[in-house]
Amino acid sequence: MKNHIQEPIKKMSKIELITFDLDDTFWDIKDTIINAEKNSRKWIEGIIGEEVNWGTFEDFMRIRAELAKEDPSLEYDLGMLRKKIISHHTKQYFNNKKEFDAFVNDAYIFFLEERHKVNFYDDVLLVLEKLSTKYKLGVLTNGNADVNKLGIGHLFDFSISSIDVKSNKPDQGHFCRAREISKVNFEDTLHVGDHPINDVLGARKLGINALWFNLNDANWDLDENPPIQFKKWSEFTNILEKNYGN
């Protein structure tokens, strides 16, 4: 295995804005989605009055891919994608379009509520509270989690999702919108996220500083310049001060 040299300390950057990914950065998304899916299916079957043939996980991914192929906007509009998936599995149980549309909307609202039942990683909230007194904070997410529904909206100056910019990270839409809103240059911005490509490389490509939340100690093999990383939120403040303190 090659020996990599960690990204050098960038004391020359005066960080004014810190942006964050959400899913798998502030909480584990796998368990959250599994529970939301399970509870939503139970709710749907309760309304319909019988079991629905949901198919396998592979079936779910195939249907999702087919829908996105038919309508590319579903790649970034997760709300509409979810409604389309609900419709696919339940349309046979309805004859009245108005009732069906109302049902799909209610089912989506239920799923969204379940999707927001997250368990924050240790120390996330404590760190955000502290940072919010010193920096501008923003959210850049490819998902559809809403910081206001999570009760942490007051800690952020803005939140940008894929539907807002009609694209997904690592495309530049989220990052450019953050600069537009905050009026902070890329070189004075720090982006924090778990995804090596969507978060780290997406930010770096634009000259944005990046911190990698590497919970599972994954190897960095995308280039010869590993990003500064951390695996516990209790480490974040010290790493921030060490590498970007002014």
PDB file of C-alpha atoms in Angstrom:
ATOM      1  CA  MET A   1       0.000   0.000   0.000  1.00  0.00           C
ATOM      2  CA  LYS A   2       1.265   3.458  -0.898  1.00  0.00           C
ATOM      3  CA  ASN A   3       2.297   5.868   1.809  1.00  0.00           C
ATOM      4  CA  HIS A   4       0.176   8.991   1.583  1.00  0.00           C
ATOM      5  CA  ILE A   5       0.961  12.386   3.033  1.00  0.00           C
ATOM      6  CA  GLN A   6      -1.994  14.037   4.712  1.00  0.00           C
ATOM      7  CA  GLU A   7      -3.204  17.313   3.278  1.00  0.00           C
ATOM      8  CA  PRO A   8      -0.984  20.083   4.703  1.00  0.00           C
ATOM      9  CA  ILE A   9      -2.172  22.393   7.433  1.00  0.00           C
ATOM     10  CA  LYS A  10      -3.719  25.506   5.915  1.00  0.00           C
ATOM     11  CA  LYS A  11      -3.185  28.238   8.440  1.00  0.00           C
ATOM     12  CA  MET A  12      -3.351  30.746   5.576  1.00  0.00           C
ATOM     13  CA  SER A  13      -7.109  30.126   5.281  1.00  0.00           C
ATOM     14  CA  LYS A  14      -9.236  32.326   7.512  1.00  0.00           C
ATOM     15  CA  ILE A  15     -12.360  30.232   7.838  1.00  0.00           C
ATOM     16  CA  GLU A  16     -15.531  32.290   7.974  1.00  0.00           C
ATOM     17  CA  LEU A  17     -18.069  29.742   6.764  1.00  0.00           C
ATOM     18  CA  ILE A  18     -18.398  26.044   7.622  1.00  0.00           C
ATOM     19  CA  THR A  19     -20.801  23.926   5.604  1.00  0.00           C
ATOM     20  CA  PHE A  20     -21.908  20.426   6.511  1.00  0.00           C
ATOM     21  CA  ASP A  21     -23.336  17.372   4.872  1.00  0.00           C
ATOM     22  CA  LEU A  22     -26.126  15.724   6.912  1.00  0.00           C
ATOM     23  CA  ASP A  23     -26.726  12.000   6.298  1.00  0.00           C
ATOM     24  CA  ASP A  24     -23.872   9.825   7.615  1.00  0.00           C
ATOM     25  CA  THR A  25     -22.145  12.974   8.836  1.00  0.00           C
ATOM     26  CA  PHE A  26     -24.448  13.984  11.701  1.00  0.00           C
ATOM     27  CA  TRP A  27     -26.193  10.605  12.038  1.00  0.00           C
ATOM     28  CA  ASP A  28     -26.254   7.093  10.578  1.00  0.00           C
ATOM     29  CA  ILE A  29     -28.650   7.124   7.642  1.00  0.00           C
ATOM     30  CA  LYS A  30     -28.940   3.371   7.074  1.00  0.00           C
ATOM     31  CA  ASP A  31     -30.840   2.591  10.268  1.00  0.00           C
ATOM     32  CA  THR A  32     -32.906   5.757   9.880  1.00  0.00           C
ATOM     33  CA  ILE A  33     -34.097   4.839   6.382  1.00  0.00           C
ATOM     34  CA  ILE A  34     -34.673   1.181   7.226  1.00  0.00           C
ATOM     35  CA  ASN A  35     -36.924   2.169  10.129  1.00  0.00           C
ATOM     36  CA  ALA A  36     -38.715   4.811   8.053  1.00  0.00           C
ATOM     37  CA  GLU A  37     -39.299   2.315   5.257  1.00  0.00           C
ATOM     38  CA  LYS A  38     -40.559  -0.368   7.630  1.00  0.00           C
ATOM     39  CA  ASN A  39     -42.928   1.948   9.497  1.00  0.00           C
ATOM     40  CA  SER A  40     -44.201   3.562   6.292  1.00  0.00           C
ATOM     41  CA  ARG A  41     -45.033   0.210   4.739  1.00  0.00           C
ATOM     42  CA  LYS A  42     -46.902  -0.780   7.878  1.00  0.00           C
ATOM     43  CA  TRP A  43     -48.837   2.514   7.767  1.00  0.00           C
ATOM     44  CA  ILE A  44     -49.689   2.069   4.078  1.00  0.00           C
ATOM     45  CA  GLU A  45     -50.907  -1.482   4.570  1.00  0.00           C
ATOM     46  CA  GLY A  46     -53.020  -0.300   7.492  1.00  0.00           C
ATOM     47  CA  ILE A  47     -54.738   2.254   5.247  1.00  0.00           C
ATOM     48  CA  ILE A  48     -55.186  -0.140   2.342  1.00  0.00           C
ATOM     49  CA  GLY A  49     -56.301  -2.994   4.557  1.00  0.00           C
ATOM     50  CA  GLU A  50     -54.082  -5.704   3.109  1.00  0.00           C
ATOM     51  CA  GLU A  51     -50.476  -6.658   2.547  1.00  0.00           C
ATOM     52  CA  VAL A  52     -48.643  -5.055  -0.348  1.00  0.00           C
ATOM     53  CA  ASN A  53     -46.135  -6.946  -2.488  1.00  0.00           C
ATOM     54  CA  TRP A  54     -43.118  -4.702  -1.938  1.00  0.00           C
ATOM     55  CA  GLY A  55     -40.627  -7.055  -3.568  1.00  0.00           C
ATOM     56  CA  THR A  56     -36.957  -7.352  -2.668  1.00  0.00           C
ATOM     57  CA  PHE A  57     -34.370  -4.632  -2.119  1.00  0.00           C
ATOM     58  CA  GLU A  58     -33.099  -5.367  -5.616  1.00  0.00           C
ATOM     59  CA  ASP A  59     -36.621  -4.778  -6.943  1.00  0.00           C
ATOM     60  CA  PHE A  60     -36.748  -1.467  -5.089  1.00  0.00           C
ATOM     61  CA  MET A  61     -33.449  -0.313  -6.598  1.00  0.00           C
ATOM     62  CA  ARG A  62     -34.510  -1.440 -10.078  1.00  0.00           C
ATOM     63  CA  ILE A  63     -37.790   0.480  -9.858  1.00  0.00           C
ATOM     64  CA  ARG A  64     -35.941   3.525  -8.574  1.00  0.00           C
ATOM     65  CA  ALA A  65     -33.442   3.360 -11.451  1.00  0.00           C
ATOM     66  CA  GLU A  66     -36.209   2.938 -14.028  1.00  0.00           C
ATOM     67  CA  LEU A  67     -38.133   5.921 -12.687  1.00  0.00           C
ATOM     68  CA  ALA A  68     -35.021   8.105 -12.712  1.00  0.00           C
ATOM     69  CA  LYS A  69     -34.248   7.016 -16.257  1.00  0.00           C
ATOM     70  CA  GLU A  70     -37.720   8.096 -17.371  1.00  0.00           C
ATOM     71  CA  ASP A  71     -37.422  11.400 -15.500  1.00  0.00           C
ATOM     72  CA  PRO A  72     -33.824  12.522 -14.753  1.00  0.00           C
ATOM     73  CA  SER A  73     -35.085  15.196 -12.345  1.00  0.00           C
ATOM     74  CA  LEU A  74     -35.851  12.399  -9.889  1.00  0.00           C
ATOM     75  CA  GLU A  75     -32.104  12.030  -9.349  1.00  0.00           C
ATOM     76  CA  TYR A  76     -32.245  15.174  -7.238  1.00  0.00           C
ATOM     77  CA  ASP A  77     -35.966  15.437  -6.396  1.00  0.00           C
ATOM     78  CA  LEU A  78     -36.160  12.742  -3.739  1.00  0.00           C
ATOM     79  CA  GLY A  79     -39.609  13.831  -2.597  1.00  0.00           C
ATOM     80  CA  MET A  80     -41.149  13.224  -5.998  1.00  0.00           C
ATOM     81  CA  LEU A  81     -39.140  10.009  -6.375  1.00  0.00           C
ATOM     82  CA  ARG A  82     -40.573   8.717  -3.107  1.00  0.00           C
ATOM     83  CA  LYS A  83     -44.104   9.587  -4.223  1.00  0.00           C
ATOM     84  CA  LYS A  84     -43.547   7.776  -7.531  1.00  0.00           C
ATOM     85  CA  ILE A  85     -42.358   4.672  -5.683  1.00  0.00           C
ATOM     86  CA  ILE A  86     -45.391   4.760  -3.388  1.00  0.00           C
ATOM     87  CA  SER A  87     -47.626   5.153  -6.439  1.00  0.00           C
ATOM     88  CA  HIS A  88     -45.975   2.220  -8.199  1.00  0.00           C
ATOM     89  CA  HIS A  89     -46.786  -0.144  -5.354  1.00  0.00           C
ATOM     90  CA  THR A  90     -50.269   1.082  -4.451  1.00  0.00           C
ATOM     91  CA  LYS A  91     -52.073   2.371  -7.563  1.00  0.00           C
ATOM     92  CA  GLN A  92     -53.834  -0.966  -8.062  1.00  0.00           C
ATOM     93  CA  TYR A  93     -55.763  -0.456  -4.825  1.00  0.00           C
ATOM     94  CA  PHE A  94     -57.463   2.781  -5.901  1.00  0.00           C
ATOM     95  CA  ASN A  95     -60.043   3.639  -8.538  1.00  0.00           C
ATOM     96  CA  ASN A  96     -60.573   7.281  -7.622  1.00  0.00           C
ATOM     97  CA  LYS A  97     -57.657   9.488  -8.731  1.00  0.00           C
ATOM     98  CA  LYS A  98     -58.400  12.254  -6.242  1.00  0.00           C
ATOM     99  CA  GLU A  99     -58.412   9.791  -3.340  1.00  0.00           C
ATOM    100  CA  PHE A 100     -55.277   8.128  -4.659  1.00  0.00           C
ATOM    101  CA  ASP A 101     -53.379  11.407  -4.986  1.00  0.00           C
ATOM    102  CA  ALA A 102     -54.368  12.375  -1.441  1.00  0.00           C
ATOM    103  CA  PHE A 103     -53.265   8.959  -0.173  1.00  0.00           C
ATOM    104  CA  VAL A 104     -49.865   9.207  -1.869  1.00  0.00           C
ATOM    105  CA  ASN A 105     -49.318  12.651  -0.389  1.00  0.00           C
ATOM    106  CA  ASP A 106     -50.286  11.473   3.102  1.00  0.00           C
ATOM    107  CA  ALA A 107     -48.039   8.418   2.753  1.00  0.00           C
ATOM    108  CA  TYR A 108     -45.142  10.625   1.742  1.00  0.00           C
ATOM    109  CA  ILE A 109     -45.708  12.978   4.681  1.00  0.00           C
ATOM    110  CA  PHE A 110     -45.710   9.978   7.021  1.00  0.00           C
ATOM    111  CA  PHE A 111     -42.451   8.685   5.516  1.00  0.00           C
ATOM    112  CA  LEU A 112     -40.848  12.107   5.811  1.00  0.00           C
ATOM    113  CA  GLU A 113     -41.759  12.320   9.483  1.00  0.00           C
ATOM    114  CA  GLU A 114     -40.225   8.894  10.078  1.00  0.00           C
ATOM    115  CA  ARG A 115     -37.164   9.850   8.049  1.00  0.00           C
ATOM    116  CA  HIS A 116     -36.501  12.689  10.477  1.00  0.00           C
ATOM    117  CA  LYS A 117     -36.332  10.391  13.501  1.00  0.00           C
ATOM    118  CA  VAL A 118     -32.544  10.417  13.625  1.00  0.00           C
ATOM    119  CA  ASN A 119     -30.041   9.616  16.324  1.00  0.00           C
ATOM    120  CA  PHE A 120     -27.275  12.204  16.268  1.00  0.00           C
ATOM    121  CA  TYR A 121     -23.719  11.014  16.683  1.00  0.00           C
ATOM    122  CA  ASP A 122     -22.231  11.833  20.070  1.00  0.00           C
ATOM    123  CA  ASP A 123     -21.199  15.479  20.513  1.00  0.00           C
ATOM    124  CA  VAL A 124     -22.608  16.719  17.177  1.00  0.00           C
ATOM    125  CA  LEU A 125     -25.075  19.098  18.801  1.00  0.00           C
ATOM    126  CA  LEU A 126     -22.550  20.338  21.338  1.00  0.00           C
ATOM    127  CA  VAL A 127     -20.048  21.148  18.577  1.00  0.00           C
ATOM    128  CA  LEU A 128     -22.657  22.898  16.429  1.00  0.00           C
ATOM    129  CA  GLU A 129     -23.797  25.043  19.340  1.00  0.00           C
ATOM    130  CA  LYS A 130     -20.220  26.184  19.912  1.00  0.00           C
ATOM    131  CA  LEU A 131     -19.428  26.781  16.238  1.00  0.00           C
ATOM    132  CA  SER A 132     -22.601  28.785  15.662  1.00  0.00           C
ATOM    133  CA  THR A 133     -21.300  31.531  17.951  1.00  0.00           C
ATOM    134  CA  LYS A 134     -18.115  32.010  15.921  1.00  0.00           C
ATOM    135  CA  TYR A 135     -18.772  31.043  12.294  1.00  0.00           C
ATOM    136  CA  LYS A 136     -21.420  31.222   9.642  1.00  0.00           C
ATOM    137  CA  LEU A 137     -22.830  27.702   9.301  1.00  0.00           C
ATOM    138  CA  GLY A 138     -24.612  26.099   6.374  1.00  0.00           C
ATOM    139  CA  VAL A 139     -25.971  22.750   5.252  1.00  0.00           C
ATOM    140  CA  LEU A 140     -25.296  21.192   1.853  1.00  0.00           C
ATOM    141  CA  THR A 141     -27.234  17.952   1.445  1.00  0.00           C
ATOM    142  CA  ASN A 142     -28.139  15.619  -1.390  1.00  0.00           C
ATOM    143  CA  GLY A 143     -30.935  14.273   0.793  1.00  0.00           C
ATOM    144  CA  ASN A 144     -34.250  15.683   1.963  1.00  0.00           C
ATOM    145  CA  ALA A 145     -33.644  16.079   5.679  1.00  0.00           C
ATOM    146  CA  ASP A 146     -34.810  19.456   6.989  1.00  0.00           C
ATOM    147  CA  VAL A 147     -32.769  20.990   9.819  1.00  0.00           C
ATOM    148  CA  ASN A 148     -35.861  22.840  11.011  1.00  0.00           C
ATOM    149  CA  LYS A 149     -37.778  19.581  11.407  1.00  0.00           C
ATOM    150  CA  LEU A 150     -34.799  18.271  13.351  1.00  0.00           C
ATOM    151  CA  GLY A 151     -34.859  21.194  15.756  1.00  0.00           C
ATOM    152  CA  ILE A 152     -31.420  22.500  14.792  1.00  0.00           C
ATOM    153  CA  GLY A 153     -32.378  25.081  12.185  1.00  0.00           C
ATOM    154  CA  HIS A 154     -31.510  27.931  14.534  1.00  0.00           C
ATOM    155  CA  LEU A 155     -27.849  26.888  14.411  1.00  0.00           C
ATOM    156  CA  PHE A 156     -27.508  27.446  10.664  1.00  0.00           C
ATOM    157  CA  ASP A 157     -27.526  30.501   8.453  1.00  0.00           C
ATOM    158  CA  PHE A 158     -28.865  28.518   5.492  1.00  0.00           C
ATOM    159  CA  SER A 159     -29.590  25.020   4.222  1.00  0.00           C
ATOM    160  CA  ILE A 160     -29.294  23.900   0.607  1.00  0.00           C
ATOM    161  CA  SER A 161     -30.664  20.610  -0.723  1.00  0.00           C
ATOM    162  CA  SER A 162     -30.413  19.081  -4.171  1.00  0.00           C
ATOM    163  CA  ILE A 163     -33.913  20.208  -5.114  1.00  0.00           C
ATOM    164  CA  ASP A 164     -32.813  23.806  -4.472  1.00  0.00           C
ATOM    165  CA  VAL A 165     -30.035  23.657  -7.060  1.00  0.00           C
ATOM    166  CA  LYS A 166     -31.385  20.855  -9.280  1.00  0.00           C
ATOM    167  CA  SER A 167     -28.207  18.840  -8.949  1.00  0.00           C
ATOM    168  CA  ASN A 168     -26.314  16.616  -6.530  1.00  0.00           C
ATOM    169  CA  LYS A 169     -22.913  17.036  -4.986  1.00  0.00           C
ATOM    170  CA  PRO A 170     -20.155  16.715  -6.168  1.00  0.00           C
ATOM    171  CA  ASP A 171     -21.543  19.039  -8.856  1.00  0.00           C
ATOM    172  CA  GLN A 172     -20.809  22.647  -7.985  1.00  0.00           C
ATOM    173  CA  GLY A 173     -24.430  23.773  -7.486  1.00  0.00           C
ATOM    174  CA  HIS A 174     -24.554  23.423  -3.692  1.00  0.00           C
ATOM    175  CA  PHE A 175     -21.162  25.038  -3.192  1.00  0.00           C
ATOM    176  CA  CYS A 176     -21.804  27.954  -5.520  1.00  0.00           C
ATOM    177  CA  ARG A 177     -25.193  28.646  -3.931  1.00  0.00           C
ATOM    178  CA  ALA A 178     -23.533  28.659  -0.505  1.00  0.00           C
ATOM    179  CA  ARG A 179     -21.040  31.277  -1.710  1.00  0.00           C
ATOM    180  CA  GLU A 180     -23.856  33.312  -3.206  1.00  0.00           C
ATOM    181  CA  ILE A 181     -25.882  33.280   0.012  1.00  0.00           C
ATOM    182  CA  SER A 182     -23.038  33.741   2.491  1.00  0.00           C
ATOM    183  CA  LYS A 183     -20.891  36.144   0.459  1.00  0.00           C
ATOM    184  CA  VAL A 184     -17.876  34.136   1.671  1.00  0.00           C
ATOM    185  CA  ASN A 185     -15.177  33.155  -0.807  1.00  0.00           C
ATOM    186  CA  PHE A 186     -14.344  29.507  -1.400  1.00  0.00           C
ATOM    187  CA  GLU A 187     -10.876  29.840   0.124  1.00  0.00           C
ATOM    188  CA  ASP A 188     -12.450  31.043   3.384  1.00  0.00           C
ATOM    189  CA  THR A 189     -14.960  28.188   3.458  1.00  0.00           C
ATOM    190  CA  LEU A 190     -14.611  24.763   5.061  1.00  0.00           C
ATOM    191  CA  HIS A 191     -16.850  21.875   4.020  1.00  0.00           C
ATOM    192  CA  VAL A 192     -17.332  18.858   6.279  1.00  0.00           C
ATOM    193  CA  GLY A 193     -18.782  15.555   5.131  1.00  0.00           C
ATOM    194  CA  ASP A 194     -18.456  11.789   5.042  1.00  0.00           C
ATOM    195  CA  HIS A 195     -18.403  11.150   1.309  1.00  0.00           C
ATOM    196  CA  PRO A 196     -14.948  11.120  -0.307  1.00  0.00           C
ATOM    197  CA  ILE A 197     -16.286  12.178  -3.717  1.00  0.00           C
ATOM    198  CA  ASN A 198     -19.470  14.139  -3.052  1.00  0.00           C
ATOM    199  CA  ASP A 199     -18.059  16.091  -0.141  1.00  0.00           C
ATOM    200  CA  VAL A 200     -14.260  16.093  -0.182  1.00  0.00           C
ATOM    201  CA  LEU A 201     -13.451  16.072  -3.891  1.00  0.00           C
ATOM    202  CA  GLY A 202     -16.496  18.183  -4.718  1.00  0.00           C
ATOM    203  CA  ALA A 203     -15.257  20.887  -2.364  1.00  0.00           C
ATOM    204  CA  ARG A 204     -11.587  20.607  -3.283  1.00  0.00           C
ATOM    205  CA  LYS A 205     -12.301  20.965  -6.986  1.00  0.00           C
ATOM    206  CA  LEU A 206     -13.510  24.508  -6.297  1.00  0.00           C
ATOM    207  CA  GLY A 207     -10.700  25.417  -3.925  1.00  0.00           C
ATOM    208  CA  ILE A 208     -12.826  24.894  -0.803  1.00  0.00           C
ATOM    209  CA  ASN A 209     -11.126  23.500   2.306  1.00  0.00           C
ATOM    210  CA  ALA A 210     -12.439  20.074   3.283  1.00  0.00           C
ATOM    211  CA  LEU A 211     -12.573  17.935   6.425  1.00  0.00           C
ATOM    212  CA  TRP A 212     -13.442  14.275   6.009  1.00  0.00           C
ATOM    213  CA  PHE A 213     -15.681  12.640   8.616  1.00  0.00           C
ATOM    214  CA  ASN A 214     -14.262   9.124   8.432  1.00  0.00           C
ATOM    215  CA  LEU A 215     -16.224   7.180  11.025  1.00  0.00           C
ATOM    216  CA  ASN A 216     -15.119   3.740   9.864  1.00  0.00           C
ATOM    217  CA  ASP A 217     -11.431   4.466   9.236  1.00  0.00           C
ATOM    218  CA  ALA A 218     -11.728   3.951   5.494  1.00  0.00           C
ATOM    219  CA  ASN A 219      -8.567   4.206   3.405  1.00  0.00           C
ATOM    220  CA  TRP A 220      -8.150   7.245   1.180  1.00  0.00           C
ATOM    221  CA  ASP A 221      -7.283   5.984  -2.286  1.00  0.00           C
ATOM    222  CA  LEU A 222      -8.613   8.696  -4.584  1.00  0.00           C
ATOM    223  CA  ASP A 223      -5.335  10.596  -4.877  1.00  0.00           C
ATOM    224  CA  GLU A 224      -1.983  11.105  -3.186  1.00  0.00           C
ATOM    225  CA  ASN A 225      -3.224  13.893  -0.926  1.00  0.00           C
ATOM    226  CA  PRO A 226      -5.505  12.562   1.825  1.00  0.00           C
ATOM    227  CA  PRO A 227      -7.725  15.166   3.479  1.00  0.00           C
ATOM    228  CA  ILE A 228      -7.571  16.055   7.122  1.00  0.00           C
ATOM    229  CA  GLN A 229      -9.990  13.680   8.790  1.00  0.00           C
ATOM    230  CA  PHE A 230     -11.721  12.844  12.056  1.00  0.00           C
ATOM    231  CA  LYS A 231     -13.936  10.014  13.297  1.00  0.00           C
ATOM    232  CA  LYS A 232     -15.397  11.451  16.510  1.00  0.00           C
ATOM    233  CA  TRP A 233     -17.177  14.761  16.810  1.00  0.00           C
ATOM    234  CA  SER A 234     -15.454  15.314  20.132  1.00  0.00           C
ATOM    235  CA  GLU A 235     -12.254  15.739  18.079  1.00  0.00           C
ATOM    236  CA  PHE A 236     -13.660  18.324  15.701  1.00  0.00           C
ATOM    237  CA  THR A 237     -13.004  21.580  17.545  1.00  0.00           C
ATOM    238  CA  ASN A 238      -9.362  20.753  18.245  1.00  0.00           C
ATOM    239  CA  ILE A 239      -8.752  19.681  14.645  1.00  0.00           C
ATOM    240  CA  LEU A 240     -10.395  22.851  13.396  1.00  0.00           C
ATOM    241  CA  GLU A 241      -8.266  25.067  15.628  1.00  0.00           C
ATOM    242  CA  LYS A 242      -5.069  23.164  14.873  1.00  0.00           C
ATOM    243  CA  ASN A 243      -5.468  23.343  11.121  1.00  0.00           C
ATOM    244  CA  TYR A 244      -7.448  26.523  10.557  1.00  0.00           C
ATOM    245  CA  GLY A 245      -7.040  28.532  13.751  1.00  0.00           C
ATOM    246  CA  ASN A 246      -6.285  32.208  13.301  1.00  0.00           C
TER     247      ASN A 246
END
